[in-house]
PDB file of C-alpha atoms and ligand atoms in Angstrom:
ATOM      1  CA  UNK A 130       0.000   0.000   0.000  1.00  0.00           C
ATOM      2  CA  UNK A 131       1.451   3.296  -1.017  1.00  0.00           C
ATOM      3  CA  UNK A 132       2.021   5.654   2.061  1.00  0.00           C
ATOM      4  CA  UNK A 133       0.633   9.226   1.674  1.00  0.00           C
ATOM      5  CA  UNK A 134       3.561  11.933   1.826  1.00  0.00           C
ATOM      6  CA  UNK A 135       3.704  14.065   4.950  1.00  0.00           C
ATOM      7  CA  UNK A 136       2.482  17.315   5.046  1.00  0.00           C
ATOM      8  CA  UNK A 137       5.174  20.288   5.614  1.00  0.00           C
ATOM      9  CA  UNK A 138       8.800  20.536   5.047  1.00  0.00           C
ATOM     10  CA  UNK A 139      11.451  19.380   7.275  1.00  0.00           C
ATOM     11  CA  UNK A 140      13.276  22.427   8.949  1.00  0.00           C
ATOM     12  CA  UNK A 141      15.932  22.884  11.718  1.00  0.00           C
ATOM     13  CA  UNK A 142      16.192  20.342  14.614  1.00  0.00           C
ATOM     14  CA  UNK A 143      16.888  22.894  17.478  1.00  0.00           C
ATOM     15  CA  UNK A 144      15.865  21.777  20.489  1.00  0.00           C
ATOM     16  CA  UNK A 145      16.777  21.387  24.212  1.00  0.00           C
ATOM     17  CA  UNK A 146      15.875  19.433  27.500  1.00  0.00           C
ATOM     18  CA  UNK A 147      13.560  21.238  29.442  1.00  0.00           C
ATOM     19  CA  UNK A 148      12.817  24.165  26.933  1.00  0.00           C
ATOM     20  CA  UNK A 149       9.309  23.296  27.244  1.00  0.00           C
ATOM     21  CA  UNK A 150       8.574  22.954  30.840  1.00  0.00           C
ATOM     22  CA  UNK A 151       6.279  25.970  30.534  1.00  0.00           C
ATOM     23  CA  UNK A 152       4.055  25.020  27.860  1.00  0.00           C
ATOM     24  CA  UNK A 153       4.096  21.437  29.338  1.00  0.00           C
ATOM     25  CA  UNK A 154       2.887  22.850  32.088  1.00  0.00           C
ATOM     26  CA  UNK A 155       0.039  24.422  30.246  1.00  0.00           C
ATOM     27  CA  UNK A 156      -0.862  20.961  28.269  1.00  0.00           C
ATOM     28  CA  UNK A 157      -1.251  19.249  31.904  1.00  0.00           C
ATOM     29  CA  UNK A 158      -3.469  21.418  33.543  1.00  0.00           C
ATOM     30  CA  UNK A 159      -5.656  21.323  30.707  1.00  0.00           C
ATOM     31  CA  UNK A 160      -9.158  19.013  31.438  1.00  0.00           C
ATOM     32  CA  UNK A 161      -9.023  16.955  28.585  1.00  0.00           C
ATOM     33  CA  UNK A 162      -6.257  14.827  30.251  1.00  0.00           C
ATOM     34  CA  UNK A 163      -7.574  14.228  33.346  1.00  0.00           C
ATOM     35  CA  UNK A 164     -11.298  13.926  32.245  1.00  0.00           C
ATOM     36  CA  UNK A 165     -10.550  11.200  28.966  1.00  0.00           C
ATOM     37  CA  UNK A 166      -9.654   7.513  30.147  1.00  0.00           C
ATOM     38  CA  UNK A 167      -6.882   7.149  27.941  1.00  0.00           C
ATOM     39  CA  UNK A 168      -5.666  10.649  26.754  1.00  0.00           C
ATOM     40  CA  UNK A 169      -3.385  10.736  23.096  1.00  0.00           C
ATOM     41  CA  UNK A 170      -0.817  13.508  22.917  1.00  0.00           C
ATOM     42  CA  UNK A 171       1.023  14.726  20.640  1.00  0.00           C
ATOM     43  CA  UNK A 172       4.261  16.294  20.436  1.00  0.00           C
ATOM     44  CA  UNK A 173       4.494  17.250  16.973  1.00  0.00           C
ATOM     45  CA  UNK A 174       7.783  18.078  15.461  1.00  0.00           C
ATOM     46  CA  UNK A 175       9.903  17.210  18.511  1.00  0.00           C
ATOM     47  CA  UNK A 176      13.388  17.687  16.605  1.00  0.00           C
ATOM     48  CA  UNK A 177      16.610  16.304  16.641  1.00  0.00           C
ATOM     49  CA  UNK A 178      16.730  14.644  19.851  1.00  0.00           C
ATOM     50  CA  UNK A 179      12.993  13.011  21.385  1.00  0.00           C
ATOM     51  CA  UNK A 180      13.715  14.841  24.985  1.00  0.00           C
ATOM     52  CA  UNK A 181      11.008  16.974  24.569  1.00  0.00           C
ATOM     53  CA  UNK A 182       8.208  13.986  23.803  1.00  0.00           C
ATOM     54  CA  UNK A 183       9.700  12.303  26.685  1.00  0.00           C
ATOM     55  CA  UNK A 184       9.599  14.908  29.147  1.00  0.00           C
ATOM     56  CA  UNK A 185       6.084  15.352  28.227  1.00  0.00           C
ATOM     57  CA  UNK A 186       5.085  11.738  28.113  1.00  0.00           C
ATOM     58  CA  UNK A 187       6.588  11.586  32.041  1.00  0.00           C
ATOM     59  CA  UNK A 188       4.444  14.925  32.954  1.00  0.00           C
ATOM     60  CA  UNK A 189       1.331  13.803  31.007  1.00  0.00           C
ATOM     61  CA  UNK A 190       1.228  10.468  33.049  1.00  0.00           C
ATOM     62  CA  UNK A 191       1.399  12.064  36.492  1.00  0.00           C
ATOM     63  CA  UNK A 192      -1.983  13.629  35.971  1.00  0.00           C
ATOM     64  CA  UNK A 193      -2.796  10.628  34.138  1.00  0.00           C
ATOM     65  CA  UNK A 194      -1.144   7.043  34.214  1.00  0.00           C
ATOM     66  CA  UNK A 195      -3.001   6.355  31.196  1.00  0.00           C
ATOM     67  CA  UNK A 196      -1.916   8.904  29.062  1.00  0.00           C
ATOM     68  CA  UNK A 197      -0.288   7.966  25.579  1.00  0.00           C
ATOM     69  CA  UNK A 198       2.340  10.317  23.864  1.00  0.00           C
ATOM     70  CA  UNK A 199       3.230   9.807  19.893  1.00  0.00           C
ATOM     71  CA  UNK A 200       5.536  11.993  18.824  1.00  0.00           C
ATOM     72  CA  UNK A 201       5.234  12.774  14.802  1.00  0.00           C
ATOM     73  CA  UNK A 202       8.320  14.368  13.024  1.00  0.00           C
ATOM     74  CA  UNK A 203       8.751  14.738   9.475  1.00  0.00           C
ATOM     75  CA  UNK A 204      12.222  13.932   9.119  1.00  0.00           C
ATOM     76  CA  UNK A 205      13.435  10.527   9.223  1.00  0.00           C
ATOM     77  CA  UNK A 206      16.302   9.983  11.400  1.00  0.00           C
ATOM     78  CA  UNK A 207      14.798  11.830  13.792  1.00  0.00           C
ATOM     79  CA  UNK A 208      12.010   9.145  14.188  1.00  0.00           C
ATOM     80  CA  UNK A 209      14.867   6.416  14.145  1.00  0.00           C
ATOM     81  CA  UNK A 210      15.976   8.365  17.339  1.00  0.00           C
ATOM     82  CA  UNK A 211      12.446   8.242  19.109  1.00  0.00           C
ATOM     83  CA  UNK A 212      12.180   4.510  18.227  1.00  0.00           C
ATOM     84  CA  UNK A 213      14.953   4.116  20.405  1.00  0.00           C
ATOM     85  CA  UNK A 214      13.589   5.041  23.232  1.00  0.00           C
ATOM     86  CA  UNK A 215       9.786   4.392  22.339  1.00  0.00           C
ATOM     87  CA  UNK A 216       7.604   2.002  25.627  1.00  0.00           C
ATOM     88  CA  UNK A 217       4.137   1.225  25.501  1.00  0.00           C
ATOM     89  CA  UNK A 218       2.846   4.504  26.525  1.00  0.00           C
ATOM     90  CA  UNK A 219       5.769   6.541  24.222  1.00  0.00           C
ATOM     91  CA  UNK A 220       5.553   6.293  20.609  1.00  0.00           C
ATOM     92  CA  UNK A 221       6.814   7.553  17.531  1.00  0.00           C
ATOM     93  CA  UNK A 222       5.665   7.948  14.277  1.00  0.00           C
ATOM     94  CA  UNK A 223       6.988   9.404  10.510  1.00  0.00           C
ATOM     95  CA  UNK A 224       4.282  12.266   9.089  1.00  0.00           C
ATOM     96  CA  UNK A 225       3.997  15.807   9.500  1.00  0.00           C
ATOM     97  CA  UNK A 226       0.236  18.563  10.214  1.00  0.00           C
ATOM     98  CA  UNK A 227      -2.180  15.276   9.043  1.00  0.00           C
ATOM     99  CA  UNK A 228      -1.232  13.977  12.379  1.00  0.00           C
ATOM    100  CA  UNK A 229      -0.680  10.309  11.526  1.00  0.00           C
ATOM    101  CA  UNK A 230      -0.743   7.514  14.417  1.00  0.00           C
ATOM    102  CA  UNK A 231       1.070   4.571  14.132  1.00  0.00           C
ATOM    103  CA  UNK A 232      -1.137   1.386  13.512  1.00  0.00           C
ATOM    104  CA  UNK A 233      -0.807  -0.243  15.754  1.00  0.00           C
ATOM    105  CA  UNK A 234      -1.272   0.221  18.594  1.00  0.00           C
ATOM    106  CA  UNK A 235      -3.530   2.837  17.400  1.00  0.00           C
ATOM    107  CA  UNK A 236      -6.409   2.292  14.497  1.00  0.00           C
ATOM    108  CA  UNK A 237      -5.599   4.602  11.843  1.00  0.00           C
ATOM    109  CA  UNK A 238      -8.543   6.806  12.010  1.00  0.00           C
ATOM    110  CA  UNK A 239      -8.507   7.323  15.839  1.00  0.00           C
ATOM    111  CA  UNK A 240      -8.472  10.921  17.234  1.00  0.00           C
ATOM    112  CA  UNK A 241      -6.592  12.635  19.297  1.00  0.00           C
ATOM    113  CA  UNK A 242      -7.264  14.790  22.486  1.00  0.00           C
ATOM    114  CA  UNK A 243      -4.057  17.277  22.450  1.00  0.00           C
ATOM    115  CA  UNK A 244      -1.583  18.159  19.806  1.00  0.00           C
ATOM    116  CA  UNK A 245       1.509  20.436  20.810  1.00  0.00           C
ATOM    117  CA  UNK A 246       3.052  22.011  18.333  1.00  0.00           C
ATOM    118  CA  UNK A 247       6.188  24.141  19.368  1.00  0.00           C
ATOM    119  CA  UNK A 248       8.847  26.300  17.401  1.00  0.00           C
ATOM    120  CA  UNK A 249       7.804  24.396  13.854  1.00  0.00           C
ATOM    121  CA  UNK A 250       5.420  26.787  12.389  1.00  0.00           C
ATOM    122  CA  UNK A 251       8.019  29.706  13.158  1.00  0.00           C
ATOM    123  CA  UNK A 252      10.226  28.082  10.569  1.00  0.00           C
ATOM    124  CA  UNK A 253       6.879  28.264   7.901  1.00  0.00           C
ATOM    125  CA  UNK A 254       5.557  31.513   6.380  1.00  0.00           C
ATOM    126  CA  UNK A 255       2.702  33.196   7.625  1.00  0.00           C
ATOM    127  CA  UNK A 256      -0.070  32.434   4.389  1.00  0.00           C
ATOM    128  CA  UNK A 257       1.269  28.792   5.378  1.00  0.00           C
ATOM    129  CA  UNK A 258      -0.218  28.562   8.829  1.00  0.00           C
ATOM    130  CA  UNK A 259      -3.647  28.489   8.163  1.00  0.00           C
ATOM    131  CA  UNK A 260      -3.861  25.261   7.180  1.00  0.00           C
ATOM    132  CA  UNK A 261      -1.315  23.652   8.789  1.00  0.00           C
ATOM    133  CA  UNK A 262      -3.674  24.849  11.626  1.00  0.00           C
ATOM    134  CA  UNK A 263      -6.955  23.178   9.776  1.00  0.00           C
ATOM    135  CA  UNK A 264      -4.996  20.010   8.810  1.00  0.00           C
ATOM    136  CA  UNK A 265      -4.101  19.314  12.819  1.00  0.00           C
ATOM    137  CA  UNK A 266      -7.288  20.431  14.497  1.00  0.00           C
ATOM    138  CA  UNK A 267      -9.209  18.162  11.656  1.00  0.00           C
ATOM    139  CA  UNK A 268      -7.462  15.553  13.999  1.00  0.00           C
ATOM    140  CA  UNK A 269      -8.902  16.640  17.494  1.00  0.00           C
ATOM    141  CA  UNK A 270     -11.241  14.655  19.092  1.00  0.00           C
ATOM    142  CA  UNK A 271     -14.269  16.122  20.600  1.00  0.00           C
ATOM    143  CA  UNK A 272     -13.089  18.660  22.856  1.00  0.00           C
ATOM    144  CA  UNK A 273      -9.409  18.334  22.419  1.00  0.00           C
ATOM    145  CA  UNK A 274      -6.821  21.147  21.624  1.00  0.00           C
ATOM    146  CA  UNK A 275      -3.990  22.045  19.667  1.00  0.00           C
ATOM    147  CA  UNK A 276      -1.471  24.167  21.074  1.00  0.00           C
ATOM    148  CA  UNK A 277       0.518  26.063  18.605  1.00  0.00           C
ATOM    149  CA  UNK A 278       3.602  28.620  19.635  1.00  0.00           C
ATOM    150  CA  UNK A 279       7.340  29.331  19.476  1.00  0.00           C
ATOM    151  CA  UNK A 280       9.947  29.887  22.663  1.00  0.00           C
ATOM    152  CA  UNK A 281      13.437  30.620  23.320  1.00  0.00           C
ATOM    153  CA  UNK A 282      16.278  28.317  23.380  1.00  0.00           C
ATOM    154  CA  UNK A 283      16.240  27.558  27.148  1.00  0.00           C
ATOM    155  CA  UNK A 284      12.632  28.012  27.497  1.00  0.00           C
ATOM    156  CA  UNK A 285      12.174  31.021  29.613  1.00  0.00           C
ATOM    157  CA  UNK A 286      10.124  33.546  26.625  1.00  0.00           C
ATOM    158  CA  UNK A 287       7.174  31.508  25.689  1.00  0.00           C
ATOM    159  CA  UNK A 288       3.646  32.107  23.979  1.00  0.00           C
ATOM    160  CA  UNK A 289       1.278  30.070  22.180  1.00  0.00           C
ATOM    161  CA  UNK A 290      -2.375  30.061  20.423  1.00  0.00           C
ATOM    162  CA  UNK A 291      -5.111  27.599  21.912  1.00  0.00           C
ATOM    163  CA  UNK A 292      -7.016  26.106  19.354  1.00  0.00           C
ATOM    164  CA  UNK A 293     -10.253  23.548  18.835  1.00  0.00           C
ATOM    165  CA  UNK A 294     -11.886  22.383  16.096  1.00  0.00           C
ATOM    166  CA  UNK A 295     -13.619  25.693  15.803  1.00  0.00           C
ATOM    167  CA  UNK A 296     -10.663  27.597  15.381  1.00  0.00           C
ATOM    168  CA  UNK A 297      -8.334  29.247  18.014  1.00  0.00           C
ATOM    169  CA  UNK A 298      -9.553  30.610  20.942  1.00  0.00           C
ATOM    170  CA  UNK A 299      -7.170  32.122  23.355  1.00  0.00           C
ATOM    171  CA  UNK A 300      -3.324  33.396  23.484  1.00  0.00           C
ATOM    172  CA  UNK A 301      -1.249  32.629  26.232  1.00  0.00           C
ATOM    173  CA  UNK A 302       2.093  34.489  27.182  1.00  0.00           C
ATOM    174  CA  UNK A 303       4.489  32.620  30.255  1.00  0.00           C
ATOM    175  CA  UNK A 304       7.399  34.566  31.193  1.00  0.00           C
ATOM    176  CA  UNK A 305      10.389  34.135  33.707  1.00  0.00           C
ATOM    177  CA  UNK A 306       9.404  37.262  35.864  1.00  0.00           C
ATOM    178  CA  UNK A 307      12.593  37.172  38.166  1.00  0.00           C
ATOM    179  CA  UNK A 308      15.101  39.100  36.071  1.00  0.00           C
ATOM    180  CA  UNK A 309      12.375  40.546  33.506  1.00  0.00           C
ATOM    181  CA  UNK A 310      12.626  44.101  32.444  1.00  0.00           C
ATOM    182  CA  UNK A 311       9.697  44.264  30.141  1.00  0.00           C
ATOM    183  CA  UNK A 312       7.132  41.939  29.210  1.00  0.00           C
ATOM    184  CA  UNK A 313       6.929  42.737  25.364  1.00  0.00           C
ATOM    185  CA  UNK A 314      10.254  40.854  25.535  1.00  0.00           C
ATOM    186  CA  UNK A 315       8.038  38.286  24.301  1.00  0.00           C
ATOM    187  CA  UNK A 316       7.807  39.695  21.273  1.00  0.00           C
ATOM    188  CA  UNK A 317      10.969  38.012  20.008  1.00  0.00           C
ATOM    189  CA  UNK A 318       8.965  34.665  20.123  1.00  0.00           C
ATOM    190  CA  UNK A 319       5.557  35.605  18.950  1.00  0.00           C
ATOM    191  CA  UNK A 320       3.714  32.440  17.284  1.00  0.00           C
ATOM    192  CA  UNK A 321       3.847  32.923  13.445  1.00  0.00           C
ATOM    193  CA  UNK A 322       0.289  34.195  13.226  1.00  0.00           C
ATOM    194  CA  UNK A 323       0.911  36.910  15.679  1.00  0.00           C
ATOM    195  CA  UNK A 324       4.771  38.035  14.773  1.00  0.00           C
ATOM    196  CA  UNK A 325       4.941  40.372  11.884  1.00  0.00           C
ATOM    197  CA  UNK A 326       1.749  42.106  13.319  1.00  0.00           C
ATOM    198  CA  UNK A 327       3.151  43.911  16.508  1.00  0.00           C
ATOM    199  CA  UNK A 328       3.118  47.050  14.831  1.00  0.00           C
ATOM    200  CA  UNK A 329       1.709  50.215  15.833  1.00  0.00           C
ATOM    201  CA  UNK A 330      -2.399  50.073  14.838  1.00  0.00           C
ATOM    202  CA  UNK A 331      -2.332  46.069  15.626  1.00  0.00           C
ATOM    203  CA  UNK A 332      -4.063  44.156  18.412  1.00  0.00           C
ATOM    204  CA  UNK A 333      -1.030  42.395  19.689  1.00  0.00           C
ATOM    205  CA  UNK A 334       1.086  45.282  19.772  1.00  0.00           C
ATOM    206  CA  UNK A 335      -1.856  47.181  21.530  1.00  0.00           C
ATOM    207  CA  UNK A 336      -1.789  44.266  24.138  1.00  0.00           C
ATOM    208  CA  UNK A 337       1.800  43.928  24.841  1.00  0.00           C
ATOM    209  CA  UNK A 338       2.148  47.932  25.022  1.00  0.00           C
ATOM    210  CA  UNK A 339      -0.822  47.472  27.684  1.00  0.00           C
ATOM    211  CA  UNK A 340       0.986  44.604  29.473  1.00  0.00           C
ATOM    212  CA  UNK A 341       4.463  46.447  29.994  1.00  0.00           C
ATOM    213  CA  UNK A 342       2.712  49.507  31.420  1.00  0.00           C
ATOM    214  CA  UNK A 343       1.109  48.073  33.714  1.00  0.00           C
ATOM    215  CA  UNK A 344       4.328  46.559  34.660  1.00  0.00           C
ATOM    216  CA  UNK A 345       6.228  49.352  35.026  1.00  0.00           C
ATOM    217  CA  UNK A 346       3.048  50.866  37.004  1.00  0.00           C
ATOM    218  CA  UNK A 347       3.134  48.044  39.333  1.00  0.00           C
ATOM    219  CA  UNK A 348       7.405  48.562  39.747  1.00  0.00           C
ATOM    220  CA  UNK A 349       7.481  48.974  43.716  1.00  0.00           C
ATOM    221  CA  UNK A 350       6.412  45.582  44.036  1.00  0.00           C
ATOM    222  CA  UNK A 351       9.017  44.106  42.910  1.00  0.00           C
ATOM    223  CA  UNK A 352      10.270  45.047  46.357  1.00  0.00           C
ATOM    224  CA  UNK A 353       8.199  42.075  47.349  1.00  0.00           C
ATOM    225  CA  UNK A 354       8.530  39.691  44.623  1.00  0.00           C
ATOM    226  CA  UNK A 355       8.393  39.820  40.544  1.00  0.00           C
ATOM    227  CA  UNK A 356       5.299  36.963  41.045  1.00  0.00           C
ATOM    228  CA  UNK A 357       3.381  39.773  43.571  1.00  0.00           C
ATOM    229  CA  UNK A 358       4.581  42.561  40.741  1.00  0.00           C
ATOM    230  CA  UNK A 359       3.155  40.381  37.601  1.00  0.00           C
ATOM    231  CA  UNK A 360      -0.101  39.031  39.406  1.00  0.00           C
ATOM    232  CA  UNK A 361      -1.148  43.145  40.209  1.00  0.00           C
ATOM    233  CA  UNK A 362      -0.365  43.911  36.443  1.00  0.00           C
ATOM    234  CA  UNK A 363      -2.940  40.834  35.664  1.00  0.00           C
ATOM    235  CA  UNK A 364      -5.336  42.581  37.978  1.00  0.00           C
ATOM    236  CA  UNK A 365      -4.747  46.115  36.312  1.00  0.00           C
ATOM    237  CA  UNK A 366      -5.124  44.738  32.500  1.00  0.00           C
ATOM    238  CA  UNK A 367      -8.272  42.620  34.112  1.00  0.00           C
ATOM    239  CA  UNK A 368      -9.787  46.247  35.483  1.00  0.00           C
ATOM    240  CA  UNK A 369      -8.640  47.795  31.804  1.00  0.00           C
ATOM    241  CA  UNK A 370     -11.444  45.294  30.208  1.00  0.00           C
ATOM    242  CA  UNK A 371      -8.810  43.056  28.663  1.00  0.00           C
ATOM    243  CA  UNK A 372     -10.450  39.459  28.306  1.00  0.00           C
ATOM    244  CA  UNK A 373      -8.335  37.774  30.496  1.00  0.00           C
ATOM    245  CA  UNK A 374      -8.759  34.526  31.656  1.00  0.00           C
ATOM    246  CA  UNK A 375      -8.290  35.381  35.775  1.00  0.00           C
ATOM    247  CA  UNK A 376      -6.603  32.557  36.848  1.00  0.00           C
ATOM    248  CA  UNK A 377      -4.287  33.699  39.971  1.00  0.00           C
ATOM    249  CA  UNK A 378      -2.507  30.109  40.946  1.00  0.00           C
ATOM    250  CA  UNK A 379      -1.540  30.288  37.213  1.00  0.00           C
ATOM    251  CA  UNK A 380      -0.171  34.294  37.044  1.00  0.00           C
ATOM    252  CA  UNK A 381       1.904  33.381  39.758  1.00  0.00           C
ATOM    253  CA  UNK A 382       4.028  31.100  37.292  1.00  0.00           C
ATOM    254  CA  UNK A 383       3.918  34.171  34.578  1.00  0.00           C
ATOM    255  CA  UNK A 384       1.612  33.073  32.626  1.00  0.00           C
ATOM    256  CA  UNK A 385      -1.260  35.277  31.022  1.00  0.00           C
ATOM    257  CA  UNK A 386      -3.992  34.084  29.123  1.00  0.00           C
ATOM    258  CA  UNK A 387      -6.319  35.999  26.666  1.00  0.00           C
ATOM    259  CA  UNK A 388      -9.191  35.562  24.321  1.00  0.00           C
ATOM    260  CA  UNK A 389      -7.804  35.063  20.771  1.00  0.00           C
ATOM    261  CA  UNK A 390     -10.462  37.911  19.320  1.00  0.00           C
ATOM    262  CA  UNK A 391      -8.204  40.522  21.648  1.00  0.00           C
ATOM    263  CA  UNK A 392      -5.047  39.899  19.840  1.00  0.00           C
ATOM    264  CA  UNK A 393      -6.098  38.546  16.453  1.00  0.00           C
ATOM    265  CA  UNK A 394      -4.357  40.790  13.415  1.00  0.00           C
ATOM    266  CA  UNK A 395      -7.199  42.818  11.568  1.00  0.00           C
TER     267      UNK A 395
HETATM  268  C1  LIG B 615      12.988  23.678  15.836  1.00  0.00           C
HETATM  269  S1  LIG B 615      12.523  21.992  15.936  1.00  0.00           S
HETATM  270  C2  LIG B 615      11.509  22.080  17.381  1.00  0.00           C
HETATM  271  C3  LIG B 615      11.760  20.969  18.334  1.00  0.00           C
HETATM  272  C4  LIG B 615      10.892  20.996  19.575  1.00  0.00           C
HETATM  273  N1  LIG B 615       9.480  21.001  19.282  1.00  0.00           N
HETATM  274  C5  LIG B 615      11.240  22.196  20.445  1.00  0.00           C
HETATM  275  O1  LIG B 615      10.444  23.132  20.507  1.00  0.00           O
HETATM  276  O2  LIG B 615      12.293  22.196  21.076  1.00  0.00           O
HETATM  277  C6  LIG B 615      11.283  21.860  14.644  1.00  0.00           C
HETATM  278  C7  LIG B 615      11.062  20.421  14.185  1.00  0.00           C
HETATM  279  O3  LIG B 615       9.798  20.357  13.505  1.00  0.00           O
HETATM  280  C8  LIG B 615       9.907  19.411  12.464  1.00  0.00           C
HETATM  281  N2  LIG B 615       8.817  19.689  11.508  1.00  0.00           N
HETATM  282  C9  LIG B 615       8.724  20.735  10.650  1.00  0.00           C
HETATM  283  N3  LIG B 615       7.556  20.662   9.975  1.00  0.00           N
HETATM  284  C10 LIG B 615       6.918  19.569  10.432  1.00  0.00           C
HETATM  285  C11 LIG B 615       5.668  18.984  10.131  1.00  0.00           C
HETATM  286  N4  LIG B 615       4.858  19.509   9.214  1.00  0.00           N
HETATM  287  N5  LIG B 615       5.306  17.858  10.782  1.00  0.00           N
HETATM  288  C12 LIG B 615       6.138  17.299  11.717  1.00  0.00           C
HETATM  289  N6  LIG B 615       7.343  17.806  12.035  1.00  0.00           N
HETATM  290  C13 LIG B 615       7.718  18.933  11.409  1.00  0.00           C
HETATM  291  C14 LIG B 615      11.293  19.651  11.914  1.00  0.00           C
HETATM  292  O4  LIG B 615      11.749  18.533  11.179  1.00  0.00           O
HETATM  293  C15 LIG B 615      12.095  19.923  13.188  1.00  0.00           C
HETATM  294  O5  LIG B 615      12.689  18.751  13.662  1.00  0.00           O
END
């Protein structure tokens, strides 16, 4: 039987243990894992070296001891390097934004709850990103989410775009506050959708100008602790009518989540 070409092109391997702590983080708080018997996740496009599919495989299974993790990259000895350290729960599979599970243990057709997708649409062009974003979230099972964003090489600048099957629906920033002079820092690793639009007259750059003054507004704090400075500048944007999803246990890790419609580019 002929096998269908992946979809995307293979790009630059970069990758690092622990660089996604924060958006692992994220994935494991979300519902979806805790709530479906047996949860599939994916990492998609986990580069050179498989660390980041295991690291996420290990977190995934303390919320749930259930949970499978496949990770999909589109390059071929990069797979090879997953099958080495593949288990029953860990698996790895050739294929690229159709999302393909390998059969077996999985039937070909079966959905997925949670597809993480991190620093491989950067590498794309914006018109491209679209429908890489269709393509994956045409794999979601009811209710599950695709989680699409870029970081920095050791993981401490992160954002990323929430998606279900009905499109995306928030943006989520997560920062290492001790240190931090501004916030808009992040703009250096804006998801692909969002990074050539933080320009004056643009959502996003309306956002993070709104995020580093309250920041700087919020300054003495820092007296106290970055985490007491960042959770009052959540409270300010809050009071400012931002659509923020308030969510104190999780501003205290600098992270900032906001409805997708707030930041989308016109
Ligand atoms: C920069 S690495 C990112 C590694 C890891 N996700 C991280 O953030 O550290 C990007 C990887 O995505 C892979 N890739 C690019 N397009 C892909 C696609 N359409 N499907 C699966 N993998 C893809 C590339 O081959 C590359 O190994």
């Amino acid at each position: 039987m002929a096998t269908k070409k992946p979809v995307g092109t293979v790009t630059r391997g970069t990758t690092n243990p622990n660089r996604l702590r924060r958006i692992d983080r994220f994935v494991v708080a979300q519902r979806i894992l805790r709530d479906e018997p047996t949860p599939i996740v994916v990492d998609l496009g986990y580069g050179a070296s498989p660390i980041t599919a295991v690291e996420l495989s290990a977190r995934a299974r303390l919320v749930n001891p259930a949970a499978q993790l496949v990770g999909v990259e589109i390059e071929r000895e990069r797979v090879a390097r997953g099958l080495e350290v593949a288990t029953d729960q860990l698996h790895f599979a050739l294929g690229g934004f159709e999302v393909p599970l390998p059969n077996p243990p999985f039937a070909s057709e079966q959905k997925v709850h949670l597809i993480r997708a991190f620093n491989v649409l950067r590498q794309y062009s914006e018109p491209e990103v679209a429908g890489a974003w269709a393509l994956m979230c045409s794999r979601l099972a009811p209710g599950g989410l695709l989680i699409e964003g870029t970081c920095d090489e050791i993981g401490r600048l992160a954002s990323w775009v929430t998606l279900n099957s009905d499109g995306p629906q928030t943006f989520t920033i997560s920062l290492r506050l001790n240190g931090l002079e501004l916030p808009s820092k992040v703009a250096e690793r804006l998801p692909k959708a969002l990074i050539h639009h933080n320009l004056p007259g643009e959502s996003i750059h309306k956002y993070l100008q709104a995020i580093d003054a309250a920041w700087r507004l919020h300054s003495p704090l820092a007296t106290f602790s970055a985490q007491q400075r960042w959770v009052a500048a959540c409270d300010t944007l809050v009071a400012q009518g931002w659509p923020i999803v308030v969510d104190r246990k999780r501003w205290r890790l600098g992270e900032l989540t906001v409805a997708w419609a707030a930041v989308e580019p016109k």
